[in-house]
């Protein structure tokens, strides 16, 4: 028994006559449950023909503004409401005769004139409206949804696993249909503003762009370029490729950088590599191999200069691993992976390595300006100084400074004046031209510029406060605090401590069990 009502009969009859397959007829009639779509094509067609032949007298009397008698929809010389003649598929035809009965020869109809794309859907929907018929709903069932209902049981049976719409594992099937590949191209000439190149898009003819153009184009312009109802294609689609992919997984932790000759990310200028490695590569190379991922994206809570060390509890980082072929890890395996990274280089160390969710990554970037960071710097002054000359700095609290975008980063940062706060300072005298300065500052403060002033672009600065020319010789990041998931990674113990085998790995990895 088909899930169609008497109200659907006239629409179903009209669609079948234009070369529309039974499943697309279900879509236009608003059948939004799975079972009918899974039935074999011939069975569906047979049942549909029986449905249309039943109670035709009642059907015709119920349809408002029925078409004139003796109209044969398949005849080229005939028109309906100004529409072009209806193209058919093979020998499949359905006509409305004088007595209102239907005759059908659709047994050979295998190539649908609608299920190829957006234009066909749009055109057929408008065609139905022109016949003074109602679909009974504003939106038809999308083609991709019907396709899922048909193929999901087949994949499930073949792979021996249940289908989960929220699963990170996806199977993509790419079809090609050369006959209609350029059907949408005329829209770009009429609505050029709808089709603009975008990153990571192989074509400008995306679903969103085409739908936007269809909403803007005038009916007469559309009808000049595209038959309505759409022609029946001569060939079926071919499968280009079937691709299995897993959604990205995320690994987070903290890193310490002990080298003053190591950038955070690859340092490449004009295609030339300046240094042989980076923090990003020393960590991600191992993750790519273990997770068997195709690519990665590295992010962190701030960044340090190439000559700045990151000490203390380390800098939070996260790595997105695209299409990993392995995603299940025990806490012991995560521990061993962290140790492997740490053994591979004396320039960095990683701690608190863990699998996290996408949502947890957002915490690294949230409220960055409200975070507090601690630094240690070795300062040089041009004038000889005594211990008493620097003691006043210890008493300064919550000093507001204005920093114009530093000259050294102006090529990649917009010009602006940013107000930052130096919460506290602590000095330690070294000799008459050097002293150590510990600072607790608002995140985002340019420490080097606060010391030397950047030619007056940072006010006040250490030089102006002391009335000397000051410069920074060494800088270390001591600590910073960021939440990850339900764990606060703060002042975490060394990598060998109990935290390593604790429940943080179990909690995170359970997201993928």
Coordinates of C-alpha atoms in Angstrom, one line a residue:
X1 CA 0.0 0.0 0.0
X2 CA 1.5 3.3 -1.1
X3 CA 1.7 6.2 1.5
X4 CA -0.3 8.5 -0.9
X5 CA -3.8 9.9 -0.4
X6 CA -6.5 10.9 -2.8
X7 CA -5.2 14.5 -2.6
X8 CA -1.9 13.3 -4.0
X9 CA -3.3 11.5 -7.0
X10 CA -3.4 14.4 -9.4
X11 CA 0.1 15.5 -8.5
X12 CA 1.4 12.0 -8.8
X13 CA -0.3 11.5 -12.1
X14 CA 1.2 14.7 -13.5
X15 CA 4.7 14.0 -12.2
X16 CA 4.7 10.4 -13.6
X17 CA 3.6 11.7 -17.0
X18 CA 6.6 14.0 -17.2
X19 CA 9.2 11.3 -16.5
X20 CA 9.5 11.5 -12.7
X21 CA 10.4 8.4 -10.8
X22 CA 8.1 7.0 -8.0
X23 CA 10.6 8.0 -5.3
X24 CA 10.7 11.6 -6.4
X25 CA 6.9 11.5 -6.6
X26 CA 7.0 10.5 -2.9
X27 CA 9.3 13.5 -2.2
X28 CA 7.0 16.0 -3.9
X29 CA 4.0 14.5 -2.1
X30 CA 5.7 15.0 1.3
X31 CA 6.3 11.3 2.2
X32 CA 8.9 11.7 4.9
X33 CA 9.2 8.2 6.3
X34 CA 11.8 5.7 5.1
X35 CA 10.0 2.5 4.2
X36 CA 8.5 3.3 0.8
X37 CA 11.8 4.6 -0.6
X38 CA 13.5 1.3 0.1
X39 CA 11.2 -0.8 -2.1
X40 CA 12.5 -2.0 -5.5
X41 CA 11.8 0.3 -8.4
X42 CA 9.6 -2.0 -10.4
X43 CA 7.5 -2.8 -7.4
X44 CA 7.0 0.9 -6.7
X45 CA 6.1 1.7 -10.3
X46 CA 3.6 -1.1 -10.4
X47 CA 1.9 0.0 -7.2
X48 CA 1.9 3.6 -8.4
X49 CA 0.2 2.7 -11.6
X50 CA -2.5 0.7 -9.7
X51 CA -2.9 3.7 -7.4
X52 CA -3.5 6.1 -10.3
X53 CA -5.9 3.9 -12.1
X54 CA -8.2 3.4 -9.1
X55 CA -11.2 5.6 -8.7
X56 CA -10.3 8.0 -11.5
X57 CA -13.9 9.4 -11.8
X58 CA -13.7 10.6 -8.2
X59 CA -10.2 11.9 -8.8
X60 CA -11.1 14.1 -11.8
X61 CA -14.2 15.6 -10.1
X62 CA -12.1 16.6 -7.1
X63 CA -9.3 18.4 -9.0
X64 CA -9.9 22.2 -9.3
X65 CA -9.6 23.5 -12.9
X66 CA -8.9 20.1 -14.5
X67 CA -7.1 20.2 -17.9
X68 CA -9.2 20.2 -21.0
X69 CA -10.3 16.8 -22.4
X70 CA -8.3 14.9 -25.0
X71 CA -5.0 16.6 -23.8
X72 CA -2.2 14.1 -24.3
X73 CA 0.8 15.2 -22.2
X74 CA 3.3 13.3 -24.4
X75 CA 2.4 15.0 -27.7
X76 CA 5.0 17.6 -28.7
X77 CA 2.5 19.9 -30.4
X78 CA 0.4 20.3 -27.3
X79 CA 1.0 22.8 -24.5
X80 CA -0.3 23.1 -21.0
X81 CA -0.7 26.7 -19.6
X82 CA 2.0 27.9 -21.9
X83 CA 4.5 25.2 -20.9
X84 CA 6.9 23.4 -23.3
X85 CA 6.0 19.9 -24.4
X86 CA 6.9 17.2 -22.0
X87 CA 9.9 15.1 -22.8
X88 CA 9.7 11.4 -22.0
X89 CA 12.0 8.6 -21.1
X90 CA 12.1 5.8 -23.5
X91 CA 8.6 4.5 -24.1
X92 CA 7.2 5.5 -20.8
X93 CA 4.2 7.7 -21.3
X94 CA 1.0 8.5 -19.4
X95 CA -2.0 10.2 -20.9
X96 CA -5.3 11.6 -19.7
X97 CA -8.1 10.5 -22.0
X98 CA -11.5 11.9 -22.6
X99 CA -13.2 9.7 -20.0
X100 CA -10.7 10.8 -17.4
X101 CA -8.9 7.4 -17.2
X102 CA -5.1 7.1 -17.3
X103 CA -3.1 5.0 -19.5
X104 CA 0.6 4.3 -18.6
X105 CA 3.5 2.6 -20.3
X106 CA 6.1 3.6 -17.7
X107 CA 7.5 0.1 -17.2
X108 CA 10.7 1.1 -19.0
X109 CA 11.1 4.4 -17.1
X110 CA 14.5 4.1 -15.4
X111 CA 16.1 7.6 -15.7
X112 CA 14.2 10.2 -13.7
X113 CA 14.0 13.8 -15.0
X114 CA 14.0 15.2 -11.4
X115 CA 16.4 13.4 -9.2
X116 CA 19.5 14.9 -10.9
X117 CA 19.7 18.2 -9.1
X118 CA 18.4 21.5 -7.8
X119 CA 17.2 22.9 -11.1
X120 CA 15.1 19.9 -11.8
X121 CA 13.5 20.0 -8.4
X122 CA 12.8 23.7 -8.7
X123 CA 11.4 23.5 -12.2
X124 CA 9.1 20.6 -11.5
X125 CA 7.7 22.3 -8.4
X126 CA 6.9 25.4 -10.3
X127 CA 5.4 23.3 -13.1
X128 CA 3.0 21.7 -10.6
X129 CA 1.9 25.1 -9.3
X130 CA 1.2 26.2 -12.9
X131 CA -1.4 23.4 -13.2
X132 CA -3.3 24.9 -10.2
X133 CA -2.3 21.9 -8.1
X134 CA -1.1 22.0 -4.6
X135 CA 1.8 20.0 -3.1
X136 CA 0.1 20.2 0.3
X137 CA 3.3 21.5 1.9
X138 CA 5.9 24.2 1.4
X139 CA 9.0 22.1 1.3
X140 CA 9.5 18.8 -0.5
X141 CA 11.7 16.1 0.9
X142 CA 15.3 16.9 -0.1
X143 CA 16.9 14.5 -2.6
X144 CA 19.8 13.8 -0.3
X145 CA 17.5 12.7 2.5
X146 CA 15.7 10.3 0.2
X147 CA 19.1 9.0 -1.0
X148 CA 20.2 8.3 2.6
X149 CA 17.0 6.4 3.3
X150 CA 17.6 4.2 0.3
X151 CA 21.4 3.6 0.8
X152 CA 21.7 3.5 4.6
X153 CA 20.2 0.0 4.9
X154 CA 22.5 -1.2 2.1
X155 CA 25.6 0.2 3.8
X156 CA 24.6 -1.2 7.1
X157 CA 24.0 -4.7 5.7
X158 CA 27.3 -4.7 3.8
X159 CA 29.4 -3.3 6.6
X160 CA 27.6 -5.2 9.4
X161 CA 27.2 -2.2 11.6
X162 CA 24.2 0.0 12.5
X163 CA 23.7 3.4 10.9
X164 CA 24.3 6.4 13.2
X165 CA 23.4 9.8 11.8
X166 CA 25.7 11.5 14.4
X167 CA 28.7 9.2 13.8
X168 CA 32.1 10.8 12.9
X169 CA 32.6 8.1 10.3
X170 CA 31.2 9.0 6.9
X171 CA 30.9 7.3 3.5
X172 CA 30.7 9.7 0.6
X173 CA 29.6 8.7 -2.9
X174 CA 30.5 11.0 -5.7
X175 CA 28.3 10.8 -8.9
X176 CA 28.9 12.3 -12.3
X177 CA 26.3 13.0 -15.0
X178 CA 28.0 14.7 -18.0
X179 CA 24.7 15.3 -19.7
X180 CA 23.6 17.8 -17.1
X181 CA 26.8 19.0 -15.6
X182 CA 26.5 22.5 -17.0
X183 CA 22.8 23.0 -16.5
X184 CA 23.3 25.6 -13.8
X185 CA 25.9 27.6 -15.7
X186 CA 23.4 30.0 -17.3
X187 CA 22.5 31.3 -13.8
X188 CA 25.9 32.8 -13.4
X189 CA 25.4 35.1 -16.4
X190 CA 22.0 36.3 -15.1
X191 CA 22.9 36.5 -11.4
X192 CA 26.7 36.9 -11.3
X193 CA 26.6 38.2 -7.7
X194 CA 25.4 34.9 -6.5
X195 CA 28.4 33.0 -7.7
X196 CA 31.6 34.2 -6.1
X197 CA 34.7 32.0 -5.6
X198 CA 35.3 30.9 -2.1
X199 CA 38.1 29.1 -0.2
X200 CA 37.9 25.3 -0.1
X201 CA 35.2 25.2 -2.8
X202 CA 36.0 23.4 -6.0
X203 CA 33.1 25.1 -7.8
X204 CA 31.1 28.3 -7.4
X205 CA 27.9 26.4 -8.2
X206 CA 27.1 25.3 -4.7
X207 CA 23.7 24.4 -3.5
X208 CA 23.4 27.7 -1.6
X209 CA 24.5 29.8 -4.5
X210 CA 22.1 28.1 -7.0
X211 CA 19.2 28.4 -4.5
X212 CA 20.0 32.1 -4.1
X213 CA 20.0 32.6 -7.8
X214 CA 16.8 30.8 -8.3
X215 CA 15.1 33.1 -5.8
X216 CA 16.3 36.1 -7.7
X217 CA 15.9 35.1 -11.3
X218 CA 12.7 36.2 -13.2
X219 CA 10.5 33.4 -14.4
X220 CA 10.7 34.4 -18.1
X221 CA 14.5 34.5 -17.9
X222 CA 14.5 31.0 -16.4
X223 CA 12.1 29.6 -18.9
X224 CA 14.2 30.8 -21.8
X225 CA 17.2 28.8 -20.6
X226 CA 15.7 25.7 -19.0
X227 CA 12.7 23.4 -20.0
X228 CA 9.9 23.3 -17.6
X229 CA 9.1 20.5 -16.8
X230 CA 12.7 19.3 -17.2
X231 CA 13.7 16.9 -20.0
X232 CA 14.2 13.3 -19.2
X233 CA 17.9 12.4 -19.3
X234 CA 19.2 9.9 -21.8
X235 CA 21.7 8.2 -19.4
X236 CA 22.0 7.4 -15.7
X237 CA 24.6 8.8 -13.3
X238 CA 27.9 7.1 -12.9
X239 CA 29.8 6.6 -9.7
X240 CA 33.1 8.4 -9.8
X241 CA 34.4 7.4 -6.3
X242 CA 33.4 6.1 -2.9
X243 CA 35.3 7.7 -0.1
X244 CA 35.4 6.7 3.6
X245 CA 36.4 9.4 6.0
X246 CA 36.4 10.0 9.7
X247 CA 35.6 13.3 11.3
X248 CA 38.4 15.3 12.9
X249 CA 39.6 14.4 16.3
X250 CA 41.3 16.9 18.7
X251 CA 44.4 16.4 20.8
X252 CA 45.3 19.0 23.4
X253 CA 47.9 19.6 26.1
X254 CA 50.7 22.0 27.1
X255 CA 54.2 22.4 25.8
X256 CA 57.4 23.8 27.2
X257 CA 59.9 25.3 24.8
X258 CA 63.5 25.4 26.0
X259 CA 65.2 26.7 22.9
X260 CA 65.8 30.3 21.9
X261 CA 66.2 29.3 18.3
X262 CA 62.9 27.5 17.7
X263 CA 59.7 29.1 16.2
X264 CA 56.3 28.0 17.2
X265 CA 55.2 27.3 13.6
X266 CA 57.4 26.8 10.5
X267 CA 59.3 29.9 9.7
X268 CA 59.2 30.4 5.9
X269 CA 59.7 33.7 4.1
X270 CA 59.3 34.0 0.4
X271 CA 59.4 30.2 0.1
X272 CA 62.7 29.9 2.0
X273 CA 62.8 28.1 5.2
X274 CA 64.7 30.0 7.9
X275 CA 64.9 27.3 10.6
X276 CA 64.9 23.6 10.3
X277 CA 62.0 22.8 12.7
X278 CA 59.3 24.3 14.9
X279 CA 57.2 23.4 18.0
X280 CA 54.3 22.6 15.7
X281 CA 56.2 20.0 13.7
X282 CA 58.0 18.4 16.7
X283 CA 54.6 17.6 18.1
X284 CA 52.3 17.0 15.1
X285 CA 54.7 14.7 13.2
X286 CA 54.2 12.1 15.9
X287 CA 50.5 12.6 16.1
X288 CA 50.0 12.2 12.4
X289 CA 51.8 8.9 12.4
X290 CA 50.0 7.4 15.4
X291 CA 46.5 8.6 14.4
X292 CA 47.2 7.9 10.7
X293 CA 45.7 11.3 9.8
X294 CA 45.8 13.0 6.5
X295 CA 46.5 16.5 7.8
X296 CA 46.4 18.7 10.8
X297 CA 45.7 22.2 12.1
X298 CA 47.8 23.5 15.0
X299 CA 46.5 26.2 17.4
X300 CA 47.5 27.5 20.8
X301 CA 46.7 30.0 23.5
X302 CA 48.9 32.8 22.2
X303 CA 52.4 32.4 20.8
X304 CA 56.0 33.2 21.8
X305 CA 58.7 34.7 19.6
X306 CA 61.4 32.4 18.2
X307 CA 63.9 33.6 20.9
X308 CA 61.5 33.3 23.8
X309 CA 61.4 30.2 26.1
X310 CA 58.1 28.9 27.5
X311 CA 58.6 27.5 31.0
X312 CA 56.5 26.8 34.1
X313 CA 53.3 25.0 33.4
X314 CA 53.6 25.4 29.6
X315 CA 51.5 26.9 26.8
X316 CA 48.1 25.3 26.0
X317 CA 47.9 23.9 22.5
X318 CA 45.5 21.9 20.4
X319 CA 45.9 19.9 17.2
X320 CA 43.0 19.1 14.9
X321 CA 43.7 15.8 13.1
X322 CA 41.8 15.5 9.8
X323 CA 40.4 12.1 8.7
X324 CA 42.3 9.9 11.2
X325 CA 42.4 6.2 10.5
X326 CA 42.8 5.4 14.1
X327 CA 40.8 7.1 16.9
X328 CA 40.6 4.8 19.9
X329 CA 43.4 5.1 22.5
X330 CA 43.7 4.0 26.1
X331 CA 45.2 6.4 28.7
X332 CA 48.3 4.2 28.7
X333 CA 48.7 4.7 24.9
X334 CA 48.3 8.4 25.3
X335 CA 50.9 8.4 28.0
X336 CA 53.3 6.5 25.8
X337 CA 52.7 8.9 22.9
X338 CA 53.5 11.8 25.1
X339 CA 56.7 10.2 26.2
X340 CA 57.7 9.4 22.7
X341 CA 57.3 13.1 21.8
X342 CA 59.4 14.2 24.8
X343 CA 62.2 11.7 24.0
X344 CA 62.5 12.9 20.4
X345 CA 63.8 16.4 21.2
X346 CA 65.4 18.4 24.0
X347 CA 64.0 21.6 22.6
X348 CA 60.4 20.9 23.8
X349 CA 58.5 18.9 26.3
X350 CA 54.7 18.1 26.3
X351 CA 52.5 17.4 29.2
X352 CA 48.8 16.8 29.9
X353 CA 48.3 15.3 26.5
X354 CA 44.7 14.3 26.0
X355 CA 41.9 13.8 23.6
X356 CA 39.3 16.6 23.8
X357 CA 36.1 17.6 22.1
X358 CA 35.8 20.4 19.5
X359 CA 33.9 22.5 22.1
X360 CA 36.8 22.3 24.5
X361 CA 39.2 23.8 22.0
X362 CA 37.2 27.0 22.1
X363 CA 38.2 27.6 25.7
X364 CA 41.7 28.4 24.5
X365 CA 40.5 31.5 22.6
X366 CA 37.8 32.6 25.0
X367 CA 38.5 35.7 27.0
X368 CA 42.1 35.9 25.9
X369 CA 42.5 39.5 27.0
X370 CA 41.2 38.7 30.5
X371 CA 43.9 36.0 31.1
X372 CA 46.9 36.7 33.2
X373 CA 50.4 35.7 32.2
X374 CA 53.7 35.8 34.1
X375 CA 57.1 36.6 32.4
X376 CA 60.7 36.8 33.4
X377 CA 63.1 39.1 31.5
X378 CA 66.8 40.1 31.6
X379 CA 67.0 43.9 31.1
X380 CA 70.0 46.0 29.9
X381 CA 70.3 49.7 30.5
X382 CA 72.7 52.2 28.9
X383 CA 73.3 54.0 32.2
X384 CA 74.9 52.5 35.2
X385 CA 72.3 51.7 37.8
X386 CA 72.2 50.8 41.5
X387 CA 69.8 48.6 43.4
X388 CA 67.9 51.6 44.6
X389 CA 67.3 52.7 41.0
X390 CA 65.0 49.8 40.3
X391 CA 63.3 49.2 43.6
X392 CA 60.4 51.6 42.8
X393 CA 59.2 49.2 40.1
X394 CA 58.3 46.7 42.8
X395 CA 55.7 49.1 44.1
X396 CA 53.9 49.8 40.8
X397 CA 50.5 47.9 40.6
X398 CA 48.0 47.7 37.8
X399 CA 49.9 50.1 35.5
X400 CA 48.0 50.9 32.4
X401 CA 50.0 51.2 29.2
X402 CA 49.0 52.1 25.6
X403 CA 50.7 50.0 22.9
X404 CA 50.6 50.9 19.3
X405 CA 51.0 47.8 17.1
X406 CA 54.7 47.0 17.2
X407 CA 56.8 47.7 14.2
X408 CA 58.0 44.1 14.1
X409 CA 54.5 42.7 13.7
X410 CA 52.9 45.5 11.7
X411 CA 53.2 43.5 8.5
X412 CA 50.7 40.9 9.8
X413 CA 48.6 42.9 12.4
X414 CA 46.3 45.8 11.9
X415 CA 47.5 49.2 13.2
X416 CA 45.8 50.0 16.5
X417 CA 46.4 51.3 20.0
X418 CA 45.7 48.7 22.6
X419 CA 45.5 49.4 26.3
X420 CA 47.1 46.7 28.5
X421 CA 47.7 46.3 32.2
X422 CA 50.9 45.5 34.0
X423 CA 49.5 44.0 37.2
X424 CA 52.8 43.8 39.1
X425 CA 56.6 43.8 38.8
X426 CA 59.4 42.4 40.8
X427 CA 63.0 43.3 40.3
X428 CA 66.3 41.5 41.0
X429 CA 69.6 43.5 40.7
X430 CA 72.3 41.7 38.6
X431 CA 75.0 44.4 38.0
X432 CA 75.3 48.1 37.1
X433 CA 73.9 47.5 33.6
X434 CA 71.6 44.5 34.1
X435 CA 68.6 43.4 36.2
X436 CA 66.0 40.7 36.2
X437 CA 62.4 41.7 35.9
X438 CA 59.4 39.4 36.7
X439 CA 56.1 40.7 35.4
X440 CA 52.5 39.6 35.8
X441 CA 50.5 41.2 32.9
X442 CA 47.3 41.1 31.0
X443 CA 47.5 38.6 28.2
X444 CA 48.3 40.2 24.9
X445 CA 50.9 42.6 26.3
X446 CA 53.9 43.0 24.1
X447 CA 56.7 42.6 26.8
X448 CA 59.6 43.5 24.6
X449 CA 58.0 46.8 23.6
X450 CA 57.1 47.5 27.2
X451 CA 60.8 47.3 28.0
X452 CA 62.4 49.3 25.2
X453 CA 59.4 51.5 24.2
X454 CA 59.4 50.6 20.4
X455 CA 60.5 54.2 19.5
X456 CA 57.8 55.7 21.7
X457 CA 55.0 53.5 20.4
X458 CA 54.5 51.9 23.9
X459 CA 53.8 54.4 26.7
X460 CA 54.9 54.3 29.5
X461 CA 57.7 51.8 29.2
X462 CA 60.7 50.7 31.4
X463 CA 63.0 53.1 29.7
X464 CA 60.7 56.1 30.3
X465 CA 60.0 55.1 33.9
X466 CA 63.7 54.8 34.7
X467 CA 64.8 57.6 32.4
X468 CA 67.3 55.4 30.6
X469 CA 67.6 53.5 27.4
X470 CA 66.5 50.0 28.1
X471 CA 66.5 46.8 26.1
X472 CA 65.5 43.2 26.7
X473 CA 68.2 40.5 26.3
X474 CA 66.2 37.4 27.3
X475 CA 62.5 36.7 27.9
X476 CA 60.8 33.7 29.3
X477 CA 57.0 32.9 29.6
X478 CA 56.6 31.5 33.1
X479 CA 52.9 30.6 33.4
X480 CA 49.3 30.9 32.0
X481 CA 46.0 29.4 32.9
X482 CA 43.4 27.9 30.5
X483 CA 40.5 25.5 31.0
X484 CA 40.2 22.4 28.9
X485 CA 36.9 20.4 29.2
X486 CA 36.3 19.8 32.9
X487 CA 40.0 20.0 33.8
X488 CA 41.9 23.1 34.8
X489 CA 45.4 22.6 33.6
X490 CA 47.2 24.9 35.9
X491 CA 50.7 24.4 37.4
X492 CA 50.5 20.8 36.3
X493 CA 53.2 18.4 37.6
X494 CA 56.0 17.1 35.3
X495 CA 55.1 14.6 32.6
X496 CA 56.1 11.6 34.7
X497 CA 53.7 12.5 37.6
X498 CA 50.4 10.7 38.4
X499 CA 48.4 13.2 36.3
X500 CA 49.7 11.2 33.3
X501 CA 47.9 8.0 34.2
X502 CA 44.9 9.7 35.8
X503 CA 41.4 9.8 34.6
X504 CA 41.8 12.8 32.3
X505 CA 42.6 10.5 29.4
X506 CA 39.8 8.1 30.2
X507 CA 37.3 10.9 30.3
X508 CA 38.4 12.4 27.0
X509 CA 38.9 9.2 25.0
X510 CA 35.4 8.0 26.1
X511 CA 34.0 10.6 23.7
X512 CA 35.0 8.3 20.9
X513 CA 34.1 4.9 22.4

